[in-house]
Amino acid sequence: MEKPFSPLIIFFIIFISDFPHLYSPYRLHPSITASTLVHRNHTAVSDFHVINRRTLFQCPNPNPFLQIDVSKSSTLLSNEEFVTVIVSGVLAPMATDWIAMISPSHSNIGSCLGSNLFYVQTGDLSDLPLLCHYTVKAKYVSSDPTYLSCEKKDCRRYNKNGRCEIRTCSASVTFHVINIRTDIEFVFFTGGFHTPCVLKTTLPFKFSNPSAPLYGHLSSIDSSATSMRLTWISGDKKPQQVIYGNGKSQISQVTTFSQDDMCDSTFIPSPAKDFGRHDPGYVHTAIITGLQPSTIFNYKYGSDAVGWSDEIEFRTPPAGGSDELKFLVFGDMGKAPLDAAIEHYIQPGSLSVVKAMVEEMRNGSVDSIFHTGDISYATGFLVEWEYFLHLITPLASKVSYMTAIGNHERDYAGSGSRYVTPDSGGECGVPYETYFPMPTAAKDKPWYAIEQGSVHFTVISTEHDWTQNSEQYKWMTKDMESVDRSKTPWLIFTGHRPMYSSYNGLITVDATFRNVVEPILLANKVDLVLFGHVHNYERTCSIFKSECLAMPRKDENGTDTYDNGNYKAPVHAIVGMAGYTLEKFPSYAAGWSMKRISEYGYVRAHATRDDLMLQVGNN
């Protein structure tokens, strides 16, 4: 169906701002040097990644002065705090000394299986595992700049003349702790990550309220914008409530998942199945009904038994078919530590990108958010999901946060995913679909459509079967054919893996995917295609079969304008620059590549019935 007005214009205004580069590349363990290509971009193999599968050595000559303490007056932890860990009595500070935050605190080496083959997926070929439980994060003690130079000295023994015979050194490091329900301990190691041995361990620390309701986030359930889904985590399996508006309330549905729900292979168990496991607690969802579109409401969630969240203000998106929508879109964000600790998988740009989006939301200029896959990068290390949820809470608790599934949420060999890689670490979409329930037709069919304002979004899974005659192919074809362009004049198609990219990385573009799906985009006059997966920003001409069918017009300010009143083909944009380490472009790019930016950021979009404007930036 032709658009009802002419001309319709898509504006792309390119605005570039700098983000701090927080990343330094991980070094691979020598035992997996030969298998680097197998693991690259899959489960982020690093020295720390495989620490809980190292051989634990016996530390020689115990030091009687050595102590590890936490600067707290009690052993109870709040829902979030920065904990300072102090080591003292150190006779000879070493660059290989480090402190780990471990949960649960009853870690041991006695009950873990010792088979080398069992842990091959990590790339670790140690004889025995170091710890049975998840090492959440770590810091080298030398992160305290006074440690190696022993600037903080204590005299431990004086001679008969009053002179000090034995001096020891001390240092302190700080850890960011959030409520993950299971108790934690801090362990002082030496020997680095390759040959670790335990020097000293703290007492266990418990959370004061392990059942607390936390990390509430919102999503749309349909295009009416009169109902929203709220999802949160708690240690309590009993139903809780969300209270909103003028005393209205809804009861939560409660679910969880276990190791048995995760994917595995016959010979190589996955991180999610074994060494990356963590108790996810209970996931609560409640449908908030009786709302009005584009309206501000307040809510809180929890129960009298476990406590309540703070009262939060949120804004419903505009209803499908209304005149205007302002949204943010990005992919591949993940999370990074607030304490500069070493963690399983770090996406260095995520902190500054989230901070910029929070500031933008404070201006009241955001109706909704779309995250196009590679959500948390937990990849089988399940506590990472909660650190990610903590990071996005200032965003996702206040507006509709819509997602698409990516390879790091779904792919695993033998699981039925389109791509046979270990990218999800055995999660196979289970944590993703539990934490981010979208308005899909059924479990493990993570495709859906939603209308907001003047835009119809067709959201697909590039990780499931999209070939002709597949269920998803039939669904996406039917969905796009049914769009009423007099109601929602703009049609945006989005998923994770792109059809076009100048980046020359491994399996960047699947030509079969492009050949199968691109014709139905053209047939249904899709205006804009948004993908992630490649960690930069790139925009095309109006493209079909790698050829430009129309070019944008550039004005005196450098703004590219696409006249879709005279429709030729979709414009594609990669928006995967929200957190993961950026990927550089080659010196040569094809003629269809209109703009390439390798900077952290996101895209803001403003759609009216006549214009669709996109800007790349950080504020």
mmCIF file of C-alpha atoms in Angstrom, residues 341-523:
data_model
loop_
_atom_site.group_PDB
_atom_site.id
_atom_site.type_symbol
_atom_site.label_atom_id
_atom_site.label_comp_id
_atom_site.label_asym_id
_atom_site.label_seq_id
_atom_site.Cartn_x
_atom_site.Cartn_y
_atom_site.Cartn_z
ATOM 1 C CA ALA A 341 37.261 -4.789 39.044
ATOM 2 C CA ILE A 342 38.118 -7.658 36.734
ATOM 3 C CA GLU A 343 34.975 -9.547 35.735
ATOM 4 C CA HIS A 344 34.033 -12.359 33.383
ATOM 5 C CA TYR A 345 33.064 -10.164 30.426
ATOM 6 C CA ILE A 346 33.297 -6.365 30.345
ATOM 7 C CA GLN A 347 31.706 -3.998 27.824
ATOM 8 C CA PRO A 348 33.720 -0.838 28.478
ATOM 9 C CA GLY A 349 31.457 1.752 26.852
ATOM 10 C CA SER A 350 28.302 0.691 28.664
ATOM 11 C CA LEU A 351 28.703 2.945 31.712
ATOM 12 C CA SER A 352 29.104 6.185 29.791
ATOM 13 C CA VAL A 353 26.363 5.243 27.318
ATOM 14 C CA VAL A 354 23.878 4.485 30.106
ATOM 15 C CA LYS A 355 24.837 7.699 31.896
ATOM 16 C CA ALA A 356 24.178 9.718 28.733
ATOM 17 C CA MET A 357 20.802 8.050 28.163
ATOM 18 C CA VAL A 358 19.761 8.655 31.786
ATOM 19 C CA GLU A 359 20.537 12.346 31.331
ATOM 20 C CA GLU A 360 18.506 12.387 28.134
ATOM 21 C CA MET A 361 15.550 10.775 29.883
ATOM 22 C CA ARG A 362 15.624 13.428 32.584
ATOM 23 C CA ASN A 363 14.785 15.949 29.887
ATOM 24 C CA GLY A 364 11.533 14.093 29.219
ATOM 25 C CA SER A 365 12.488 13.411 25.611
ATOM 26 C CA VAL A 366 12.310 9.590 25.613
ATOM 27 C CA ASP A 367 9.118 7.561 25.169
ATOM 28 C CA SER A 368 10.699 4.116 24.843
ATOM 29 C CA ILE A 369 13.926 2.184 24.322
ATOM 30 C CA PHE A 370 14.836 -0.617 21.897
ATOM 31 C CA HIS A 371 17.853 -2.866 22.568
ATOM 32 C CA THR A 372 18.681 -4.911 19.463
ATOM 33 C CA GLY A 373 20.335 -7.978 20.973
ATOM 34 C CA ASP A 374 23.446 -8.949 22.933
ATOM 35 C CA ILE A 375 21.829 -7.732 26.114
ATOM 36 C CA SER A 376 23.962 -8.541 29.181
ATOM 37 C CA TYR A 377 26.762 -10.728 27.747
ATOM 38 C CA ALA A 378 26.391 -12.997 30.754
ATOM 39 C CA THR A 379 27.107 -15.938 28.410
ATOM 40 C CA GLY A 380 26.500 -18.555 31.056
ATOM 41 C CA PHE A 381 27.901 -16.622 34.040
ATOM 42 C CA LEU A 382 24.489 -15.934 35.443
ATOM 43 C CA VAL A 383 25.206 -13.364 38.135
ATOM 44 C CA GLU A 384 26.212 -11.012 35.316
ATOM 45 C CA TRP A 385 22.522 -10.655 34.446
ATOM 46 C CA GLU A 386 21.870 -9.023 37.801
ATOM 47 C CA TYR A 387 24.721 -6.556 37.452
ATOM 48 C CA PHE A 388 23.303 -5.688 34.030
ATOM 49 C CA LEU A 389 19.780 -5.244 35.401
ATOM 50 C CA HIS A 390 21.179 -3.033 38.134
ATOM 51 C CA LEU A 391 22.915 -0.901 35.487
ATOM 52 C CA ILE A 392 19.816 -0.328 33.340
ATOM 53 C CA THR A 393 17.313 0.138 36.173
ATOM 54 C CA PRO A 394 17.442 3.979 35.925
ATOM 55 C CA LEU A 395 16.331 3.561 32.288
ATOM 56 C CA ALA A 396 14.162 0.468 32.178
ATOM 57 C CA SER A 397 12.172 1.249 35.320
ATOM 58 C CA LYS A 398 10.891 4.490 33.793
ATOM 59 C CA VAL A 399 10.025 3.767 30.152
ATOM 60 C CA SER A 400 9.197 0.767 27.997
ATOM 61 C CA TYR A 401 12.404 -1.243 27.433
ATOM 62 C CA MET A 402 11.966 -3.511 24.405
ATOM 63 C CA THR A 403 14.539 -6.073 23.321
ATOM 64 C CA ALA A 404 15.529 -8.431 20.524
ATOM 65 C CA ILE A 405 17.484 -11.628 21.120
ATOM 66 C CA GLY A 406 21.129 -11.859 20.071
ATOM 67 C CA ASN A 407 23.708 -14.577 19.597
ATOM 68 C CA HIS A 408 25.038 -14.123 23.136
ATOM 69 C CA GLU A 409 21.573 -14.849 24.516
ATOM 70 C CA ARG A 410 20.606 -17.811 22.332
ATOM 71 C CA ASP A 411 23.266 -19.626 20.312
ATOM 72 C CA TYR A 412 24.563 -22.996 21.436
ATOM 73 C CA ALA A 413 25.405 -26.174 19.567
ATOM 74 C CA GLY A 414 22.586 -28.692 19.458
ATOM 75 C CA SER A 415 20.012 -26.226 20.781
ATOM 76 C CA GLY A 416 18.208 -25.517 17.508
ATOM 77 C CA SER A 417 19.753 -22.074 17.087
ATOM 78 C CA ARG A 418 20.488 -21.029 13.521
ATOM 79 C CA TYR A 419 24.199 -20.574 14.218
ATOM 80 C CA VAL A 420 26.156 -23.425 15.810
ATOM 81 C CA THR A 421 28.400 -21.497 18.196
ATOM 82 C CA PRO A 422 28.811 -21.508 22.004
ATOM 83 C CA ASP A 423 28.002 -17.775 22.164
ATOM 84 C CA SER A 424 25.329 -18.004 24.880
ATOM 85 C CA GLY A 425 27.483 -20.130 27.181
ATOM 86 C CA GLY A 426 24.614 -22.604 27.391
ATOM 87 C CA GLU A 427 21.903 -20.083 28.295
ATOM 88 C CA CYS A 428 19.970 -20.809 25.085
ATOM 89 C CA GLY A 429 17.638 -17.860 25.638
ATOM 90 C CA VAL A 430 16.263 -19.067 28.982
ATOM 91 C CA PRO A 431 17.529 -16.237 31.243
ATOM 92 C CA TYR A 432 16.851 -13.686 28.489
ATOM 93 C CA GLU A 433 13.225 -14.692 28.005
ATOM 94 C CA THR A 434 12.699 -14.931 31.773
ATOM 95 C CA TYR A 435 14.159 -11.505 32.556
ATOM 96 C CA PHE A 436 12.809 -9.803 29.415
ATOM 97 C CA PRO A 437 9.402 -11.255 28.519
ATOM 98 C CA MET A 438 8.364 -9.651 25.253
ATOM 99 C CA PRO A 439 4.913 -9.860 23.581
ATOM 100 C CA THR A 440 5.830 -13.021 21.680
ATOM 101 C CA ALA A 441 3.523 -15.841 20.656
ATOM 102 C CA ALA A 442 5.256 -18.605 22.619
ATOM 103 C CA LYS A 443 8.388 -19.631 24.480
ATOM 104 C CA ASP A 444 11.560 -19.724 22.364
ATOM 105 C CA LYS A 445 9.797 -17.889 19.540
ATOM 106 C CA PRO A 446 11.234 -14.457 20.316
ATOM 107 C CA TRP A 447 9.766 -12.451 17.466
ATOM 108 C CA TYR A 448 6.991 -9.905 17.813
ATOM 109 C CA ALA A 449 5.523 -6.675 16.485
ATOM 110 C CA ILE A 450 4.685 -3.523 18.401
ATOM 111 C CA GLU A 451 3.330 -0.140 17.325
ATOM 112 C CA GLN A 452 4.193 3.073 19.108
ATOM 113 C CA GLY A 453 3.218 6.468 17.788
ATOM 114 C CA SER A 454 3.611 6.599 14.021
ATOM 115 C CA VAL A 455 5.938 3.570 13.867
ATOM 116 C CA HIS A 456 5.328 -0.142 13.347
ATOM 117 C CA PHE A 457 8.264 -2.214 14.647
ATOM 118 C CA THR A 458 8.795 -5.726 13.299
ATOM 119 C CA VAL A 459 11.231 -7.390 15.706
ATOM 120 C CA ILE A 460 12.766 -10.702 14.624
ATOM 121 C CA SER A 461 15.279 -13.252 15.900
ATOM 122 C CA THR A 462 18.240 -13.659 13.601
ATOM 123 C CA GLU A 463 19.268 -16.612 15.791
ATOM 124 C CA HIS A 464 16.220 -18.748 14.947
ATOM 125 C CA ASP A 465 15.229 -20.213 11.601
ATOM 126 C CA TRP A 466 14.304 -17.437 9.174
ATOM 127 C CA THR A 467 14.540 -19.467 5.956
ATOM 128 C CA GLN A 468 11.651 -19.607 3.513
ATOM 129 C CA ASN A 469 8.736 -21.696 4.785
ATOM 130 C CA SER A 470 9.994 -21.441 8.364
ATOM 131 C CA GLU A 471 7.499 -20.320 11.004
ATOM 132 C CA GLN A 472 9.351 -17.065 11.572
ATOM 133 C CA TYR A 473 9.595 -16.250 7.858
ATOM 134 C CA LYS A 474 5.863 -16.747 7.445
ATOM 135 C CA TRP A 475 5.196 -14.639 10.528
ATOM 136 C CA MET A 476 7.382 -11.694 9.477
ATOM 137 C CA THR A 477 5.925 -11.717 5.972
ATOM 138 C CA LYS A 478 2.366 -11.706 7.279
ATOM 139 C CA ASP A 479 3.146 -9.036 9.856
ATOM 140 C CA MET A 480 4.676 -6.584 7.395
ATOM 141 C CA GLU A 481 1.988 -7.202 4.794
ATOM 142 C CA SER A 482 -0.685 -6.354 7.360
ATOM 143 C CA VAL A 483 0.699 -2.954 8.398
ATOM 144 C CA ASP A 484 -1.824 -0.147 7.938
ATOM 145 C CA ARG A 485 0.398 2.649 6.656
ATOM 146 C CA SER A 486 -2.363 5.211 7.124
ATOM 147 C CA LYS A 487 -2.146 4.422 10.861
ATOM 148 C CA THR A 488 1.601 3.863 11.236
ATOM 149 C CA PRO A 489 3.302 5.354 8.162
ATOM 150 C CA TRP A 490 6.774 4.224 9.256
ATOM 151 C CA LEU A 491 7.831 0.564 9.143
ATOM 152 C CA ILE A 492 11.031 -0.328 11.010
ATOM 153 C CA PHE A 493 12.496 -3.832 10.803
ATOM 154 C CA THR A 494 14.937 -4.805 13.544
ATOM 155 C CA GLY A 495 16.899 -7.761 14.849
ATOM 156 C CA HIS A 496 20.485 -8.539 15.770
ATOM 157 C CA ARG A 497 22.729 -9.699 12.896
ATOM 158 C CA PRO A 498 23.102 -7.241 9.992
ATOM 159 C CA MET A 499 22.659 -7.698 6.280
ATOM 160 C CA TYR A 500 25.366 -5.161 5.423
ATOM 161 C CA SER A 501 28.604 -4.214 7.167
ATOM 162 C CA SER A 502 32.002 -2.918 6.093
ATOM 163 C CA TYR A 503 33.672 -4.607 9.038
ATOM 164 C CA ASN A 504 35.675 -7.663 8.000
ATOM 165 C CA GLY A 505 35.238 -9.684 11.186
ATOM 166 C CA LEU A 506 34.428 -13.356 11.531
ATOM 167 C CA ILE A 507 30.858 -14.204 10.409
ATOM 168 C CA THR A 508 29.827 -10.541 10.327
ATOM 169 C CA VAL A 509 27.248 -10.853 7.543
ATOM 170 C CA ASP A 510 25.311 -13.949 6.507
ATOM 171 C CA ALA A 511 24.655 -13.603 2.784
ATOM 172 C CA THR A 512 21.980 -16.295 2.959
ATOM 173 C CA PHE A 513 20.059 -14.278 5.553
ATOM 174 C CA ARG A 514 20.236 -11.235 3.306
ATOM 175 C CA ASN A 515 19.155 -13.146 0.201
ATOM 176 C CA VAL A 516 16.176 -14.730 1.950
ATOM 177 C CA VAL A 517 14.803 -11.814 3.964
ATOM 178 C CA GLU A 518 15.801 -8.701 1.998
ATOM 179 C CA PRO A 519 13.207 -9.211 -0.774
ATOM 180 C CA ILE A 520 10.288 -9.104 1.665
ATOM 181 C CA LEU A 521 11.648 -5.864 3.135
ATOM 182 C CA LEU A 522 11.582 -4.291 -0.288
ATOM 183 C CA ALA A 523 8.187 -5.776 -1.137
#
